[in-house]
Coordinates of C-alpha atoms in Angstrom, one line a residue:
X1 CA 4.0 39.1 33.2
X2 CA 5.7 36.3 31.4
X3 CA 7.8 36.8 28.3
X4 CA 6.2 36.2 25.1
X5 CA 7.9 34.6 21.4
X6 CA 6.5 34.6 18.3
X7 CA 6.2 31.6 17.0
X8 CA 4.4 31.0 13.3
X9 CA 2.9 34.4 13.5
X10 CA 1.3 34.0 17.2
X11 CA 2.5 35.3 20.6
X12 CA 3.1 32.5 22.8
X13 CA 3.9 32.9 26.5
X14 CA 7.4 31.1 28.1
X15 CA 4.9 29.2 30.4
X16 CA 3.7 27.6 27.9
X17 CA 6.9 26.6 26.3
X18 CA 8.0 25.2 29.3
X19 CA 5.2 23.1 30.2
X20 CA 5.2 21.8 26.2
X21 CA 9.1 21.0 26.7
X22 CA 8.5 19.0 29.9
X23 CA 5.5 17.3 28.7
X24 CA 7.5 15.9 25.7
X25 CA 10.4 15.1 27.7
X26 CA 8.2 13.3 30.3
X27 CA 6.0 11.8 27.3
X28 CA 9.3 10.4 25.6
X29 CA 10.9 9.1 28.5
X30 CA 7.5 7.1 29.0
X31 CA 7.3 5.8 25.5
X32 CA 11.2 5.0 25.5
X33 CA 11.2 2.9 28.9
X34 CA 7.8 1.1 28.4
X35 CA 9.5 -1.2 25.6
X36 CA 8.0 -3.5 23.1
X37 CA 5.7 -5.8 24.2
X38 CA 6.5 -9.4 25.0
X39 CA 5.9 -11.8 22.3
X40 CA 4.7 -15.1 22.6
X41 CA 7.3 -17.8 21.7
X42 CA 5.6 -20.0 19.0
X43 CA 5.6 -23.9 20.0
X44 CA 7.7 -26.1 18.0
X45 CA 5.7 -28.6 16.0
X46 CA 4.4 -31.9 17.7
X47 CA 5.6 -34.8 15.2
X48 CA 3.2 -37.5 17.0
X49 CA 2.6 -40.9 15.2
X50 CA -1.0 -40.7 16.1
X51 CA -3.7 -38.3 17.4
X52 CA -3.7 -39.9 21.0
X53 CA 0.3 -39.3 21.4
X54 CA -0.7 -35.7 20.3
X55 CA -3.3 -35.4 22.7
X56 CA -1.5 -36.8 25.4
X57 CA 1.7 -34.4 24.8
X58 CA -0.8 -31.5 24.3
X59 CA -2.2 -32.1 27.7
X60 CA 1.3 -32.7 29.4
X61 CA 2.4 -29.3 28.3
X62 CA -0.9 -27.4 29.4
X63 CA -0.2 -29.0 33.3
X64 CA 3.4 -28.4 33.0
X65 CA 2.7 -24.7 32.4
X66 CA -0.2 -24.4 35.0
X67 CA 2.1 -26.0 37.7
X68 CA 5.0 -23.5 36.8
X69 CA 2.3 -20.6 36.9
X70 CA 1.5 -21.9 40.5
X71 CA 5.0 -22.3 41.3
X72 CA 5.6 -18.4 40.4
X73 CA 3.1 -17.3 42.5

């Protein structure tokens, strides 16, 4: 037999209170340690004098990011 407590007019077993306490503790710890998601940093505006120059800069940046990802693997 377990000890029971009266909470809000209902009989609650001590083992239920223990499970609730542990669940709250571990759940809160998980949420606290997960942290915020990494936000993508916006790129600065491209001040190109022509559309060809802007296209070249965008393509260069895409290639540089792809090379960086390959180097990390």
